[in-house]
Amino acid sequence: MATIHIESTPELVAKAFADYLLKESNEKPALHVALSGGSTPKLLFDLLATSYKYLIPWAKLHLYWGDERCVPPTHEDSNYKMTVDHLLSKIDIPKENIHRVLGENDPDMEAARYSVEILKNVPNENLIPRFDLIILGMGPDGHTASIFPHQMDLLTASRICEVATHPESGQKRVTLTGNVLRQAAKVVFLVTGGNKKSKVKEILEKTGNWKLYPAAHIQPVNGELIWFLDYSASNK
Ligand code: 6PG
């Protein structure tokens, strides 16, 4: 079952989630959080870096990425670079709390290295890391993290991270796999924009081709699933 939180605009979605993150971070001694990439988080990160800059206990947050493009950290496609530009360069968070994917490395080597880094830092159950919070976006094709419809096997892969391939560009990415996403205590989808409306409806109502969309297969095994949507992405 999912909790659905709908706001009228992307800005209000960002605020609603920022308040949620503030509450979560105040309730725990430490919070292991996997961030999503793409463009949706930019609004949230800009808000966190301004109105919430002195509210969020940043030293309690340990930040990871749910997926990263296999490019250098200075590349325009880098999710890490986007996060630095919109958030990390503007807040006071200990450097040791930032666990970036080394996009400049060989993809297979980095998938293995990042899996070990996560296991060393994130509490795990039977060697499956249990993030306190995983923030996910969803593409218009129903992909999430870098698990695309043409690589559904990544939903059940046994490794913590795998190398994925973008279906159009062929770009390599390192992604958390489905079992790790489902192990989280809380999974939050942040989805805005009318180009996602049809997939959101199919997924939430389990109609149409919902089984073909990776984002439909991230029901936490022992955790909470929340969708934060704007009116355009919902059916309001
Ligand atoms: C990435 C993301 C990806 C993203 C969706 C939505 O690396 O691109 O992690 O899963 O969340 O593609 O992207 P937008 O927010 O740009 O719509």
XYZ file of N, CA and C and ligand atoms in Angstrom:
725
model
N 0.838 -1.197 0.000
C 0.000 0.000 0.000
C 0.880 1.256 0.000
N 0.425 2.318 -0.669
C 1.207 3.556 -0.724
C 0.407 4.698 -0.105
N 1.124 5.596 0.519
C 0.520 6.857 0.966
C 0.733 7.880 -0.136
N -0.335 8.552 -0.536
C -0.237 9.528 -1.630
C -0.372 10.929 -1.066
N 0.603 11.779 -1.417
C 0.576 13.157 -0.933
C 0.578 14.049 -2.161
N -0.500 14.800 -2.396
C -0.628 15.604 -3.613
C -0.614 17.097 -3.270
N 0.183 17.842 -4.006
C 0.243 19.295 -3.856
C -0.019 19.928 -5.225
N -0.418 21.175 -5.254
C -0.839 21.787 -6.520
C 0.331 22.083 -7.455
N 1.506 22.355 -6.884
C 2.632 22.746 -7.751
C 3.906 21.993 -7.355
N 4.896 21.930 -8.267
C 6.177 21.306 -7.916
C 6.841 21.980 -6.712
N 6.647 23.282 -6.589
C 7.247 24.019 -5.463
C 6.646 23.545 -4.143
N 5.341 23.324 -4.131
C 4.686 22.878 -2.900
C 4.997 21.406 -2.611
N 5.261 20.621 -3.666
C 5.720 19.235 -3.458
C 7.080 19.275 -2.760
N 7.959 20.140 -3.247
C 9.292 20.253 -2.644
C 9.172 20.663 -1.175
N 8.278 21.600 -0.880
C 8.118 22.054 0.515
C 7.552 20.946 1.395
N 6.577 20.224 0.858
C 5.967 19.138 1.641
C 7.014 18.073 1.965
N 7.875 17.769 0.989
C 8.894 16.758 1.260
C 9.974 17.300 2.188
N 10.310 18.579 2.031
C 11.321 19.174 2.920
C 10.852 19.099 4.376
N 9.577 19.353 4.589
C 9.023 19.240 5.950
C 9.082 17.790 6.436
N 8.805 16.865 5.520
C 8.868 15.434 5.863
C 10.299 15.049 6.252
N 11.260 15.504 5.458
C 12.674 15.189 5.730
C 13.111 15.802 7.066
N 12.651 17.012 7.338
C 13.000 17.679 8.600
C 12.498 16.853 9.785
N 11.281 16.394 9.673
C 10.672 15.585 10.757
C 11.470 14.282 10.941
N 11.759 13.619 9.822
C 12.505 12.349 9.881
C 13.885 12.564 10.505
N 14.560 13.634 10.081
C 15.940 13.841 10.547
C 15.976 14.239 12.022
N 14.899 14.831 12.517
C 14.860 15.173 13.941
C 14.510 13.981 14.825
N 13.941 12.952 14.190
C 13.477 11.798 14.996
C 14.542 10.722 15.178
N 15.651 10.833 14.431
C 16.656 9.767 14.472
C 18.051 10.329 14.760
N 18.932 9.513 15.372
C 20.307 9.963 15.639
C 21.134 10.090 14.356
N 20.775 9.275 13.355
C 21.472 9.363 12.053
C 20.490 8.897 10.983
N 20.702 9.390 9.779
C 19.778 9.041 8.692
C 20.593 8.741 7.434
N 20.496 7.513 6.966
C 21.179 7.129 5.723
C 20.178 7.303 4.582
N 20.474 8.274 3.706
C 19.522 8.693 2.672
C 20.135 8.515 1.286
N 19.396 7.840 0.403
C 19.829 7.745 -1.003
C 19.038 8.772 -1.801
N 19.784 9.604 -2.543
C 19.167 10.690 -3.306
C 18.884 10.249 -4.737
N 17.876 10.865 -5.330
C 17.630 10.618 -6.751
C 18.314 11.722 -7.562
N 18.400 11.480 -8.848
C 19.040 12.453 -9.739
C 18.006 13.056 -10.663
N 18.442 13.433 -11.856
C 17.527 14.052 -12.806
C 17.254 15.505 -12.426
N 16.105 16.012 -12.875
C 15.809 17.438 -12.671
C 14.843 17.699 -11.517
N 13.960 16.744 -11.232
C 12.969 16.993 -10.167
C 13.589 17.422 -8.840
N 14.681 16.792 -8.403
C 15.218 17.156 -7.081
C 15.776 18.571 -7.014
N 16.019 19.216 -8.171
C 16.664 20.535 -8.131
C 15.860 21.523 -7.281
N 14.544 21.535 -7.467
C 13.677 22.438 -6.689
C 13.806 22.132 -5.198
N 13.787 20.833 -4.882
C 13.893 20.431 -3.468
C 15.239 20.858 -2.905
N 16.314 20.585 -3.656
C 17.652 20.909 -3.144
C 17.814 22.425 -2.968
N 17.267 23.200 -3.909
C 17.347 24.666 -3.784
C 16.630 25.128 -2.501
N 15.497 24.506 -2.215
C 14.726 24.868 -1.015
C 15.480 24.456 0.257
N 16.034 23.249 0.243
C 16.789 22.766 1.412
C 18.003 23.648 1.679
N 18.583 24.171 0.595
C 19.808 24.985 0.718
C 19.512 26.406 1.152
N 18.241 26.788 1.170
C 17.871 28.161 1.561
C 16.989 28.138 2.812
N 15.695 27.929 2.625
C 14.766 28.009 3.776
C 15.050 26.969 4.854
N 15.671 25.827 4.472
C 15.890 24.755 5.450
C 17.369 24.606 5.810
N 18.172 25.549 5.329
C 19.638 25.453 5.488
C 20.035 25.286 6.949
N 19.381 26.039 7.819
C 19.739 26.009 9.246
C 18.741 25.212 10.078
N 17.818 24.525 9.406
C 16.813 23.726 10.135
C 17.172 22.241 10.149
N 17.655 21.749 9.001
C 17.985 20.321 8.884
C 19.300 20.052 9.637
N 19.338 19.032 10.521
C 20.593 18.677 11.223
C 21.521 17.926 10.283
N 22.204 18.641 9.402
C 22.954 18.012 8.298
C 23.984 16.987 8.776
N 24.579 17.209 9.950
C 25.636 16.289 10.417
C 25.074 14.900 10.722
N 23.721 14.807 10.828
C 23.101 13.494 11.085
C 22.798 12.753 9.794
N 22.883 13.458 8.670
C 22.506 12.836 7.394
C 23.727 12.291 6.669
N 23.617 11.066 6.206
C 24.658 10.430 5.375
C 24.034 10.243 4.004
N 24.627 10.899 2.995
C 24.001 10.961 1.675
C 24.676 10.030 0.685
N 23.842 9.306 -0.047
C 24.267 8.370 -1.087
C 23.445 8.706 -2.323
N 23.725 8.006 -3.447
C 22.917 8.210 -4.639
C 22.277 6.903 -5.067
N 20.993 6.962 -5.412
C 20.303 5.758 -5.891
C 20.826 5.325 -7.243
N 21.336 6.293 -8.003
C 21.982 5.970 -9.265
C 22.842 7.150 -9.686
N 23.823 6.833 -10.517
C 24.721 7.888 -10.998
C 25.147 7.555 -12.419
N 25.272 8.601 -13.182
C 25.748 8.392 -14.557
C 27.255 8.152 -14.512
N 27.754 7.299 -15.384
C 29.201 6.972 -15.397
C 29.956 8.049 -16.174
N 30.036 9.216 -15.519
C 30.735 10.379 -16.071
C 31.510 11.015 -14.924
N 32.482 11.879 -15.220
C 33.225 12.533 -14.139
C 32.311 13.420 -13.294
N 32.712 13.712 -12.050
C 31.855 14.495 -11.145
C 31.677 15.942 -11.576
N 32.417 16.352 -12.596
C 32.292 17.727 -13.113
C 31.434 17.777 -14.379
N 30.983 16.598 -14.835
C 30.228 16.519 -16.092
C 28.798 17.010 -15.883
N 28.232 17.664 -16.857
C 26.867 18.196 -16.767
C 25.833 17.095 -16.467
N 26.105 15.851 -16.852
C 25.146 14.762 -16.624
C 25.250 14.185 -15.210
N 26.258 14.606 -14.454
C 26.516 13.978 -13.149
C 25.438 14.352 -12.126
N 24.804 13.357 -11.530
C 23.836 13.635 -10.457
C 24.539 14.253 -9.251
N 25.789 13.824 -9.038
C 26.568 14.406 -7.928
C 26.790 15.892 -8.180
N 27.183 16.240 -9.412
C 27.433 17.661 -9.737
C 26.156 18.481 -9.518
N 25.010 17.923 -9.951
C 23.743 18.633 -9.767
C 23.487 18.863 -8.283
N 23.793 17.839 -7.458
C 23.557 17.953 -6.016
C 24.527 18.948 -5.374
N 25.765 18.980 -5.848
C 26.726 19.975 -5.340
C 26.239 21.383 -5.695
N 25.858 21.552 -6.960
C 25.458 22.884 -7.430
C 24.242 23.425 -6.683
N 23.269 22.525 -6.419
C 22.002 22.990 -5.841
C 21.940 22.851 -4.319
N 22.823 22.030 -3.751
C 22.707 21.794 -2.295
C 24.053 21.750 -1.572
N 24.910 20.792 -1.930
C 26.089 20.516 -1.105
C 27.041 21.700 -0.995
N 27.083 22.531 -2.028
C 27.995 23.683 -1.995
C 27.443 24.808 -1.109
N 26.178 24.606 -0.634
C 25.521 25.700 0.092
C 25.172 25.356 1.540
N 25.482 24.130 1.949
C 25.155 23.735 3.337
C 26.426 23.258 4.037
N 26.314 23.206 5.372
C 27.455 22.762 6.174
C 27.237 21.296 6.563
N 27.734 20.390 5.704
C 27.597 18.960 5.983
C 28.988 18.338 5.954
N 29.317 17.486 6.935
C 30.671 16.902 6.964
C 30.996 16.158 5.665
N 32.180 16.353 5.154
C 32.564 15.708 3.887
C 32.434 14.183 3.985
N 32.744 13.650 5.192
C 32.693 12.172 5.330
C 31.262 11.630 5.261
N 30.285 12.542 5.277
C 28.880 12.105 5.180
C 28.409 11.965 3.734
N 29.264 12.392 2.817
C 28.888 12.364 1.397
C 29.507 11.128 0.748
N 28.681 10.233 0.292
C 29.179 8.978 -0.310
C 28.804 8.966 -1.779
N 29.662 9.590 -2.603
C 29.298 9.686 -4.020
C 29.736 8.447 -4.777
N 29.028 8.152 -5.857
C 29.470 7.137 -6.807
C 30.595 7.773 -7.620
N 31.712 7.040 -7.777
C 32.842 7.593 -8.535
C 32.575 7.362 -10.011
N 31.817 8.274 -10.592
C 31.380 8.106 -11.984
C 32.518 8.032 -12.979
N 33.683 8.517 -12.550
C 34.834 8.528 -13.457
C 35.503 7.165 -13.553
N 35.108 6.255 -12.633
C 35.729 4.914 -12.621
C 35.121 4.001 -13.682
N 35.801 2.869 -13.902
C 35.217 1.821 -14.748
C 33.877 1.406 -14.134
N 32.778 1.364 -14.907
C 31.449 1.095 -14.344
C 31.351 -0.182 -13.522
N 31.887 -1.294 -14.051
C 31.773 -2.560 -13.310
C 32.552 -2.504 -12.003
N 33.750 -1.906 -12.071
C 34.578 -1.786 -10.863
C 33.853 -0.899 -9.850
N 33.234 0.162 -10.334
C 32.585 1.116 -9.417
C 31.319 0.513 -8.807
N 30.590 -0.285 -9.582
C 29.392 -0.942 -9.012
C 29.810 -1.818 -7.828
N 30.936 -2.490 -7.992
C 31.436 -3.355 -6.901
C 31.943 -2.512 -5.732
N 32.723 -1.461 -6.043
C 33.264 -0.611 -4.987
C 32.164 0.074 -4.193
N 31.158 0.598 -4.923
C 30.079 1.325 -4.233
C 29.240 0.389 -3.365
N 29.072 -0.848 -3.837
C 28.346 -1.846 -3.032
C 29.054 -2.038 -1.694
N 30.381 -2.111 -1.721
C 31.153 -2.292 -0.483
C 31.050 -1.043 0.388
N 31.139 0.134 -0.241
C 31.036 1.385 0.552
C 29.688 1.447 1.265
N 28.637 1.046 0.563
C 27.302 1.068 1.186
C 27.242 0.058 2.336
N 27.740 -1.153 2.089
C 27.698 -2.182 3.139
C 28.484 -1.762 4.367
N 29.576 -1.019 4.153
C 30.412 -0.593 5.284
C 29.717 0.480 6.121
N 28.801 1.209 5.536
C 28.243 2.378 6.236
C 26.751 2.281 6.578
N 26.013 1.562 5.772
C 24.560 1.508 5.988
C 24.216 0.220 6.742
N 23.440 0.307 7.815
C 23.045 -0.916 8.513
C 22.413 -1.905 7.520
N 22.715 -3.208 7.711
C 22.146 -4.150 6.754
C 21.463 -5.312 7.451
N 20.589 -5.962 6.740
C 19.932 -7.184 7.225
C 20.252 -8.279 6.212
N 20.969 -9.290 6.666
C 21.425 -10.371 5.770
C 22.177 -9.831 4.557
N 23.042 -8.843 4.835
C 23.907 -8.239 3.806
C 23.119 -7.469 2.741
N 21.852 -7.168 3.034
C 21.112 -6.235 2.175
C 20.974 -4.924 2.954
N 21.618 -3.863 2.496
C 21.582 -2.591 3.239
C 20.157 -2.060 3.368
N 19.858 -1.530 4.552
C 18.512 -0.979 4.805
C 18.666 0.532 5.005
N 18.458 1.264 3.909
C 18.505 2.730 4.000
C 17.336 3.216 4.848
N 17.565 4.289 5.586
C 16.432 4.868 6.336
C 15.429 5.494 5.375
N 15.967 6.077 4.295
C 15.107 6.781 3.332
C 15.747 6.723 1.946
N 14.954 6.299 0.970
C 15.412 6.359 -0.416
C 14.455 7.270 -1.174
N 15.016 8.325 -1.766
C 14.225 9.254 -2.584
C 14.351 8.796 -4.029
N 13.227 8.605 -4.695
C 13.246 8.145 -6.088
C 12.450 9.103 -6.973
N 12.901 9.220 -8.222
C 12.093 9.884 -9.225
C 11.535 8.809 -10.140
N 10.773 9.232 -11.127
C 10.272 8.286 -12.127
C 10.316 8.956 -13.490
N 10.848 8.250 -14.460
C 10.866 8.793 -15.820
C 9.520 8.580 -16.500
N 9.295 9.260 -17.622
C 8.029 9.085 -18.364
C 7.805 7.640 -18.841
N 8.885 6.859 -18.866
C 8.750 5.448 -19.282
C 8.533 4.529 -18.083
N 8.456 5.114 -16.898
C 8.234 4.312 -15.699
C 9.514 3.790 -15.068
N 10.667 4.253 -15.557
C 11.926 3.808 -14.904
C 12.089 4.542 -13.593
N 12.887 3.939 -12.706
C 13.249 4.603 -11.458
C 14.680 4.238 -11.114
N 15.353 5.111 -10.405
C 16.816 5.035 -10.280
C 17.324 4.885 -11.719
N 18.171 3.910 -11.988
C 18.502 3.647 -13.401
C 18.087 2.237 -13.773
N 16.933 1.835 -13.253
C 16.324 0.561 -13.656
C 15.267 0.895 -14.714
N 15.603 0.557 -15.974
C 14.731 0.900 -17.103
C 13.884 -0.300 -17.515
N 12.790 -0.059 -18.233
C 11.912 -1.188 -18.616
C 12.605 -2.305 -19.398
N 13.706 -1.952 -20.106
C 14.370 -3.022 -20.875
C 15.336 -3.837 -20.039
N 15.462 -3.470 -18.751
C 16.377 -4.215 -17.855
C 15.655 -4.543 -16.540
N 14.500 -5.163 -16.628
C 13.689 -5.494 -15.458
C 14.418 -6.470 -14.525
N 15.423 -7.174 -15.054
C 16.165 -8.123 -14.204
C 16.901 -7.412 -13.075
N 17.143 -6.105 -13.239
C 17.825 -5.353 -12.165
C 16.942 -5.228 -10.931
N 15.653 -5.484 -11.099
C 14.739 -5.432 -9.939
C 14.991 -6.584 -8.979
N 15.553 -7.669 -9.496
C 15.763 -8.859 -8.639
C 17.226 -9.290 -8.597
N 18.115 -8.430 -9.093
C 19.550 -8.770 -9.098
C 20.040 -8.980 -7.664
N 21.028 -9.843 -7.505
C 21.477 -10.176 -6.143
C 22.504 -9.166 -5.610
N 23.184 -8.446 -6.539
C 24.182 -7.485 -6.062
C 23.513 -6.175 -5.626
N 24.208 -5.434 -4.758
C 23.643 -4.185 -4.220
C 23.558 -3.136 -5.332
N 24.617 -3.075 -6.134
C 24.652 -2.148 -7.275
C 24.953 -2.930 -8.545
N 24.383 -2.468 -9.639
C 24.675 -3.046 -10.944
C 24.902 -1.925 -11.957
N 25.494 -2.267 -13.073
C 25.676 -1.306 -14.166
C 24.448 -1.397 -15.065
N 23.807 -0.259 -15.289
C 22.628 -0.190 -16.158
C 22.997 0.590 -17.414
N 22.136 0.500 -18.409
C 22.370 1.218 -19.664
C 21.129 2.014 -20.037
N 21.311 3.297 -20.333
C 20.180 4.114 -20.739
C 19.676 3.601 -22.095
N 18.356 3.383 -22.255
C 17.838 2.751 -23.482
C 18.057 3.555 -24.758
N 18.101 4.867 -24.641
C 18.307 5.666 -25.875
C 19.778 6.009 -26.082
N 20.376 6.582 -25.041
C 21.744 7.101 -25.227
C 22.812 6.009 -25.083
N 22.451 4.891 -24.432
C 23.451 3.857 -24.187
C 24.382 4.213 -23.048
N 24.136 5.368 -22.412
C 24.994 5.810 -21.306
C 24.983 4.793 -20.177
N 26.158 4.477 -19.669
C 26.257 3.546 -18.541
C 25.945 4.291 -17.244
N 25.272 3.577 -16.353
C 24.975 4.133 -15.050
C 25.231 3.069 -13.995
N 25.559 3.507 -12.764
C 25.585 2.599 -11.612
C 24.272 2.821 -10.869
N 23.549 1.748 -10.585
C 22.251 1.892 -9.923
C 22.121 0.934 -8.750
N 21.391 1.389 -7.723
C 20.960 0.440 -6.694
C 19.985 -0.517 -7.358
N 19.983 -1.760 -6.916
C 19.085 -2.752 -7.508
C 17.791 -2.850 -6.700
N 16.805 -3.524 -7.305
C 15.466 -3.525 -6.714
C 15.378 -4.038 -5.298
N 16.147 -5.081 -4.990
C 16.056 -5.640 -3.624
C 16.518 -4.636 -2.569
N 17.500 -3.798 -2.950
C 17.978 -2.779 -2.008
C 16.918 -1.690 -1.858
N 16.329 -1.296 -2.979
C 15.284 -0.262 -2.910
C 14.131 -0.736 -2.023
N 13.769 -2.025 -2.164
C 12.622 -2.555 -1.408
C 12.966 -2.801 0.060
N 14.256 -2.806 0.389
C 14.681 -3.075 1.782
C 14.597 -1.807 2.641
N 14.424 -0.662 2.002
C 14.479 0.601 2.753
C 13.346 0.709 3.766
N 13.598 1.466 4.823
C 12.547 1.714 5.813
C 11.471 2.615 5.217
N 11.929 3.570 4.386
C 10.952 4.451 3.722
C 11.421 4.712 2.293
N 10.493 4.544 1.355
C 10.756 4.879 -0.046
C 9.809 6.014 -0.420
N 10.386 7.091 -0.896
C 9.570 8.249 -1.287
C 9.797 8.543 -2.758
N 8.703 8.505 -3.521
C 8.748 8.938 -4.917
C 8.383 10.411 -4.974
N 9.230 11.199 -5.612
C 8.930 12.612 -5.887
C 8.698 12.704 -7.377
N 7.421 12.878 -7.785
C 7.094 12.861 -9.216
C 6.206 14.049 -9.552
N 6.685 14.865 -10.501
C 5.884 16.014 -10.933
C 5.897 16.069 -12.459
N 4.862 16.729 -13.010
C 4.834 16.921 -14.461
C 3.824 16.029 -15.147
N 3.108 16.626 -16.115
C 2.048 15.913 -16.824
C 2.531 14.757 -17.666
N 3.840 14.740 -18.004
C 4.333 13.658 -18.872
C 4.447 12.328 -18.112
N 4.168 12.363 -16.817
C 4.245 11.130 -16.013
C 2.869 10.659 -15.532
N 1.863 11.480 -15.844
C 0.511 11.269 -15.288
C -0.027 9.871 -15.617
N 0.134 9.461 -16.877
C -0.486 8.183 -17.279
C 0.177 7.004 -16.560
N 1.502 7.053 -16.464
C 2.204 5.956 -15.790
C 1.871 5.951 -14.289
N 1.795 7.125 -13.687
C 1.443 7.203 -12.254
C 0.089 6.558 -12.028
N -0.870 6.875 -12.894
C -2.234 6.325 -12.738
C -2.196 4.812 -12.874
N -1.515 4.308 -13.920
C -1.455 2.850 -14.114
C -0.807 2.167 -12.924
N 0.268 2.794 -12.409
C 1.001 2.161 -11.297
C 0.169 2.168 -10.018
N -0.412 3.306 -9.694
C -1.144 3.405 -8.416
C -2.451 2.620 -8.462
N -3.039 2.507 -9.662
C -4.301 1.760 -9.771
C -4.094 0.321 -10.236
N -2.811 -0.032 -10.490
C -2.452 -1.367 -11.005
C -3.325 -1.717 -12.216
N -3.338 -0.793 -13.171
C -4.099 -1.021 -14.405
C -3.136 -0.929 -15.602
N -3.694 -1.255 -16.801
C -2.893 -1.124 -18.032
C -1.623 -1.951 -17.958
N -0.507 -1.311 -18.344
C 0.765 -2.055 -18.406
C 1.614 -1.845 -17.169
N 1.033 -1.651 -16.028
C 1.781 -1.272 -14.819
C 2.922 -2.242 -14.527
N 2.754 -3.530 -14.859
C 3.808 -4.498 -14.533
C 5.078 -4.281 -15.349
N 4.960 -3.495 -16.423
C 6.126 -3.261 -17.296
C 6.996 -2.111 -16.799
N 6.529 -1.405 -15.762
C 7.237 -0.223 -15.286
C 8.030 -0.522 -14.011
N 9.326 -0.349 -14.021
C 10.140 -0.633 -12.820
C 9.638 0.088 -11.569
N 9.149 1.321 -11.734
C 8.694 2.085 -10.556
C 7.522 1.406 -9.856
N 6.844 0.501 -10.561
C 5.685 -0.195 -9.963
C 6.123 -1.328 -9.040
N 7.427 -1.648 -9.063
C 7.904 -2.841 -8.335
C 8.759 -2.476 -7.123
N 8.526 -1.308 -6.553
C 9.359 -0.863 -5.420
C 8.492 -0.750 -4.169
N 7.780 -1.814 -3.833
C 6.994 -1.854 -2.599
C 7.911 -2.336 -1.479
N 8.206 -1.489 -0.491
C 9.114 -1.922 0.580
C 8.627 -3.217 1.243
N 9.560 -4.135 1.485
C 9.162 -5.418 2.108
C 8.775 -5.228 3.565
N 9.450 -4.244 4.211
C 9.131 -3.971 5.622
C 9.354 -2.481 5.852
N 8.541 -1.694 5.156
C 8.744 -0.249 5.236
C 7.558 0.491 4.647
N 7.747 1.775 4.472
C 6.660 2.668 4.062
C 6.930 3.210 2.663
N 5.874 3.245 1.846
C 5.985 3.798 0.492
C 5.118 5.049 0.408
N 5.741 6.164 0.028
C 4.992 7.419 -0.081
C 5.245 8.034 -1.448
N 4.184 8.491 -2.106
C 4.304 9.226 -3.368
C 3.979 10.686 -3.082
N 4.890 11.580 -3.429
C 4.634 13.018 -3.396
C 4.436 13.441 -4.857
N 3.238 13.918 -5.164
C 2.879 14.245 -6.553
C 2.373 15.678 -6.649
N 2.544 16.303 -7.800
C 1.844 17.562 -8.039
C 0.575 17.238 -8.831
N -0.297 18.242 -8.972
C -1.571 18.013 -9.669
C -1.312 17.454 -11.067
N -0.282 17.981 -11.764
C -0.026 17.561 -13.157
C 0.298 16.073 -13.242
N 1.000 15.544 -12.290
C 1.389 14.123 -12.343
C 0.321 13.226 -11.734
N -0.591 13.857 -10.949
C -1.649 13.019 -10.350
C -2.880 13.135 -11.233
N -3.954 12.597 -10.749
C -5.166 12.706 -11.574
C -6.186 13.602 -10.893
N -5.625 14.594 -10.207
C -6.492 15.517 -9.452
C -7.099 16.519 -10.425
C 18.499 9.869 -13.029
C 17.458 9.626 -11.989
C 16.212 9.111 -12.642
C 15.212 10.229 -12.487
C 14.065 10.072 -13.441
C 13.185 11.308 -13.400
O 19.682 9.644 -12.777
O 18.085 10.384 -14.093
O 17.819 9.058 -10.874
O 15.697 7.930 -12.113
O 14.732 10.252 -11.141
O 14.597 9.927 -14.734
O 13.963 12.388 -13.880
P 13.399 13.889 -13.879
O 13.319 14.288 -12.442
O 14.433 14.656 -14.643
O 12.043 13.832 -14.543
